PDB file of C-alpha atoms in Angstrom:
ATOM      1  CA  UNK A 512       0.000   0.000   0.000  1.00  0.00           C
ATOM      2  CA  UNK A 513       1.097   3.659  -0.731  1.00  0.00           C
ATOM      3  CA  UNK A 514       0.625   6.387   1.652  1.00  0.00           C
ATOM      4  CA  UNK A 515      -0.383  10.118   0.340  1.00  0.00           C
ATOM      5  CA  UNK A 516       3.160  11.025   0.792  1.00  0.00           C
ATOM      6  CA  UNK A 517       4.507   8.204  -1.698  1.00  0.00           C
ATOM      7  CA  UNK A 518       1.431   8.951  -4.034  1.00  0.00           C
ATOM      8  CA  UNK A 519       2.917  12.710  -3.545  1.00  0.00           C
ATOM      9  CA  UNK A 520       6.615  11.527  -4.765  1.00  0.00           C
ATOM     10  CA  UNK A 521       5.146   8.952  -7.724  1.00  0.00           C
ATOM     11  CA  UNK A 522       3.408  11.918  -8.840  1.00  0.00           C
ATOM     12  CA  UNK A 523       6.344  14.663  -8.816  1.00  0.00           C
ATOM     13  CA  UNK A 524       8.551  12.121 -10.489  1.00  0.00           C
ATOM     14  CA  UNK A 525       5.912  12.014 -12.798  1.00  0.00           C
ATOM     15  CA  UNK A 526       5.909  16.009 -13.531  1.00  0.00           C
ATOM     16  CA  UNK A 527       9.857  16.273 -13.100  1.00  0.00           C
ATOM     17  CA  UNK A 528      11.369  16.469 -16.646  1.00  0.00           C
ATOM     18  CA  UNK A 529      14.540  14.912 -14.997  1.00  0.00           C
ATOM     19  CA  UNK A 530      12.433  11.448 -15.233  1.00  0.00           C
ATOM     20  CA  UNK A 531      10.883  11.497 -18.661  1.00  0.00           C
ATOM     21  CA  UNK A 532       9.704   8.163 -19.240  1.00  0.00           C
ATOM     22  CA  UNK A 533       7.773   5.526 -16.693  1.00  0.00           C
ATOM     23  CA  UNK A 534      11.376   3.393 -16.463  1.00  0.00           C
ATOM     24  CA  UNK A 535      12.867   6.139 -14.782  1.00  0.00           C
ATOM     25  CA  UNK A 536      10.262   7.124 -12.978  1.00  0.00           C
ATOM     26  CA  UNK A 537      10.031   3.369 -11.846  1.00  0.00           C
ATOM     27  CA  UNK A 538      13.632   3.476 -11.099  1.00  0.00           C
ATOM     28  CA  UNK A 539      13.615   6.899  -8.961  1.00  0.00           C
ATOM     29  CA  UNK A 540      10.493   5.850  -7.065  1.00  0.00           C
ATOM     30  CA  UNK A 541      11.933   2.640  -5.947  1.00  0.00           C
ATOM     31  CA  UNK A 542      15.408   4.157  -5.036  1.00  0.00           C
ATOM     32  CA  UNK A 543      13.858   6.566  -3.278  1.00  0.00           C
ATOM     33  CA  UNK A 544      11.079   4.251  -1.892  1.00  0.00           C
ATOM     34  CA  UNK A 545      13.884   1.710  -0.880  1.00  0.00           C
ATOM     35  CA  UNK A 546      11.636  -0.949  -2.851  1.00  0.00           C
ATOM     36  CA  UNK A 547      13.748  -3.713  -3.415  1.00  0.00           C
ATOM     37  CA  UNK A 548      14.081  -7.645  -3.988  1.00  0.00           C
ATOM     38  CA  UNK A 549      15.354  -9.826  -1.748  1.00  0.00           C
ATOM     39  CA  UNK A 550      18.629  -9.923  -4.172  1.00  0.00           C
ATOM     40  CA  UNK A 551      18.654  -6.116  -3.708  1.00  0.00           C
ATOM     41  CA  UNK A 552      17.433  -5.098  -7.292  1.00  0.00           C
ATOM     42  CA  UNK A 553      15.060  -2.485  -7.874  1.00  0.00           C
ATOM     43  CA  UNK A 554      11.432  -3.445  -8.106  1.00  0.00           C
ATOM     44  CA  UNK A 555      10.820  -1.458 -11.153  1.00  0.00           C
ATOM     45  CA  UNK A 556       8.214  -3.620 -12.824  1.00  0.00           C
ATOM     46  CA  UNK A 557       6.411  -4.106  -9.769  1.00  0.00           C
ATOM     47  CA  UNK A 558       6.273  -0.633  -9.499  1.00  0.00           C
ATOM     48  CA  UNK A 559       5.023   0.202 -12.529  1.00  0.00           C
ATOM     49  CA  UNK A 560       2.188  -2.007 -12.940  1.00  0.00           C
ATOM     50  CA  UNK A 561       1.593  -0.437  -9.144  1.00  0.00           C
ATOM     51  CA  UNK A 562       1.948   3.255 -10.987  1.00  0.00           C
ATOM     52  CA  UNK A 563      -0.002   2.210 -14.094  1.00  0.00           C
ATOM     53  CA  UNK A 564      -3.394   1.302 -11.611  1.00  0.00           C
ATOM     54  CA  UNK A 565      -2.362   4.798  -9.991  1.00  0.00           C
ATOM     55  CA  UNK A 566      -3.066   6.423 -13.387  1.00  0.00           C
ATOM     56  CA  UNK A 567      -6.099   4.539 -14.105  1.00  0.00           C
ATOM     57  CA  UNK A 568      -7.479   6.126 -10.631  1.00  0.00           C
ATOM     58  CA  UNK A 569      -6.508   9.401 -11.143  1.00  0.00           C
ATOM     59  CA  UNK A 570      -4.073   9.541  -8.899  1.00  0.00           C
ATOM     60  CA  UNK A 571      -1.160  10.390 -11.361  1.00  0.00           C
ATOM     61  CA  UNK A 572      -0.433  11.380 -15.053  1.00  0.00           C
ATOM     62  CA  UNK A 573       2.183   8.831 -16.258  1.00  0.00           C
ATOM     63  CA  UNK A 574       3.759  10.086 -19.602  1.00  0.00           C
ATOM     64  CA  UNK A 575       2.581   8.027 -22.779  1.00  0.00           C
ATOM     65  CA  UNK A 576       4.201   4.909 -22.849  1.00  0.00           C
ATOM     66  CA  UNK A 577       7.423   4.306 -25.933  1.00  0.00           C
ATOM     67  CA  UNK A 578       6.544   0.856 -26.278  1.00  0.00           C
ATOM     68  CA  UNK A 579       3.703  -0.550 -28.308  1.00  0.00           C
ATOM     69  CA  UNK A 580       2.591  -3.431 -26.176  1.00  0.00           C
ATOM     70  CA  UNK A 581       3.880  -6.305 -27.855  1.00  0.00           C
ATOM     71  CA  UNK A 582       2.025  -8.723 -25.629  1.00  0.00           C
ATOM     72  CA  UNK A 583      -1.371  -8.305 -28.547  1.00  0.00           C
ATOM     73  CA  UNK A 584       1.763  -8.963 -31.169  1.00  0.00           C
ATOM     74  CA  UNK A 585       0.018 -12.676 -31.667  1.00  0.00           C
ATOM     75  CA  UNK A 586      -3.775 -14.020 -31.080  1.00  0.00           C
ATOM     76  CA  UNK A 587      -5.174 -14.287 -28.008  1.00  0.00           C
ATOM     77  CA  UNK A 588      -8.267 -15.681 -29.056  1.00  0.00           C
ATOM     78  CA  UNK A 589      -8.424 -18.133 -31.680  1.00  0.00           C
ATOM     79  CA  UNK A 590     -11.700 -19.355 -33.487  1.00  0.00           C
ATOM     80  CA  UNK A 591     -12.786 -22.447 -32.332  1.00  0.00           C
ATOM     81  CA  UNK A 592     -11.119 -25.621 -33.232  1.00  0.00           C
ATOM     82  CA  UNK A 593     -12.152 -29.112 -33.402  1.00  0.00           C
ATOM     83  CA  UNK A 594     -11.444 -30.401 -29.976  1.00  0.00           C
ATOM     84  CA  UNK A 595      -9.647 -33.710 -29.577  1.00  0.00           C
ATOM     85  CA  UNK A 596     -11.336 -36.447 -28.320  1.00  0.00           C
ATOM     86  CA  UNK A 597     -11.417 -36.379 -24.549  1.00  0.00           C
ATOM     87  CA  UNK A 598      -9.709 -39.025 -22.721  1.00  0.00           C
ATOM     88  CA  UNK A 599     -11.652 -40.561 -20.216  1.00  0.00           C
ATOM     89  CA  UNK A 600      -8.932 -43.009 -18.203  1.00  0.00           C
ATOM     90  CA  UNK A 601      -7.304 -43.145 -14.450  1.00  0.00           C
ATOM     91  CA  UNK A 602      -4.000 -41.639 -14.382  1.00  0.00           C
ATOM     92  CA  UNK A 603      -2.756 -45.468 -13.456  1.00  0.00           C
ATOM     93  CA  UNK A 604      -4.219 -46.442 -16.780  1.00  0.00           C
ATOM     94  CA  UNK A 605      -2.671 -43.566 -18.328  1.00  0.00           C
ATOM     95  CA  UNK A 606       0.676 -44.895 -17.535  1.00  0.00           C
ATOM     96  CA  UNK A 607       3.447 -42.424 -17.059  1.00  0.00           C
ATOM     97  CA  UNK A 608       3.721 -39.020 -17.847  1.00  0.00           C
ATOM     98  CA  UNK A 609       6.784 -37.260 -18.680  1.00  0.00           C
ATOM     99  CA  UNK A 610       6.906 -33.840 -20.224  1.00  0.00           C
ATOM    100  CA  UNK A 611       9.533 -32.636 -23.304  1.00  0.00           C
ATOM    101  CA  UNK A 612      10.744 -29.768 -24.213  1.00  0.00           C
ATOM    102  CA  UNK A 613       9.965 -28.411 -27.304  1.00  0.00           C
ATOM    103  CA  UNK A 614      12.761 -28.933 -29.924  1.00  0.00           C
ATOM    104  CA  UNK A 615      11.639 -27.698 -33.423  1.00  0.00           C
ATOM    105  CA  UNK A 616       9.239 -24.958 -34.932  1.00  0.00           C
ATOM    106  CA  UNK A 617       6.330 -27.341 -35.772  1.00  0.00           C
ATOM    107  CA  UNK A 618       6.342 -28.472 -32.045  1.00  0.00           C
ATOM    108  CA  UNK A 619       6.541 -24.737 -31.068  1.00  0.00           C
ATOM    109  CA  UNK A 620       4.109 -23.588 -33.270  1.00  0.00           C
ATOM    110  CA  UNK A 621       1.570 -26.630 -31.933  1.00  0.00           C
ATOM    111  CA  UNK A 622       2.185 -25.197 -28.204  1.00  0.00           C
ATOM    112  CA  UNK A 623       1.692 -21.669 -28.905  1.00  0.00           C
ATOM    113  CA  UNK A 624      -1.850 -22.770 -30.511  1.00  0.00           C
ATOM    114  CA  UNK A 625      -3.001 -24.466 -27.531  1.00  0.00           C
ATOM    115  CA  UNK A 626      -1.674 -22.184 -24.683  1.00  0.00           C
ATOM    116  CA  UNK A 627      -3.775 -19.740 -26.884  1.00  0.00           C
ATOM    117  CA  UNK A 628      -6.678 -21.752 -27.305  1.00  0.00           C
ATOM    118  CA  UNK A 629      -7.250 -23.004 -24.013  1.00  0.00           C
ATOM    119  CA  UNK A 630      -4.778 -21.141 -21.448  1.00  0.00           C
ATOM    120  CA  UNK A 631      -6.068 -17.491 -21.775  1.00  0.00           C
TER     121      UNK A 631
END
């Protein structure tokens, strides 16, 4: 949680022309917050998701961001597919499990299609 005072500092960083861009005002919020990782790095994406629902809110003006987000870069939403057949067995019938990496692009591309289709 942020007190007034740290909403106060998030949003001078935010109006200081000395931090431009939301990675440096990440980066002077958490040195100045102390907000750190256990393995003493700045929490600078932490902090800007945290500064991003401040801006939603009202609380402060964040500059436009440099990035296009990149997550929308490939479909989230696919139109439906024929579903496999669903298997309808114990897990001792099943026999073991084991999971492999994938190795080559039509393997990748197969993954990517069903962590779209049914992870999201």
């Amino acid at each position: 949680d942020f007190t007034g005072e740290d909403v106060a500092l998030v949003a001078g960083l935010c109006a200081d022309p000395a931090t431009p861009t939301r990675e440096a005002i990440a980066r002077a919020a958490c040195e100045a917050l102390s907000w750190r990782a256990p393995n003493g790095a700045l929490k600078t994406m932490s902090a800007k998701v945290a500064f991003l629902a401040m801006h939603r809110d009202g609380l402060i003006a964040l500059p436009a961001p440099r990035h296009k987000n990149t997550n929308t870069a490939w479909p989230l939403h696919l139109p439906p597919g024929e579903l496999p057949a669903p298997i309808e067995a114990s897990l001792a019938d099943l026999g073991r499990l084991c999971c492999r990496p994938v190795s080559d692009k039509a393997a990748s591309a197969a993954w990517n299609e069903a962590i779209a289709r049914h992870h999201y």
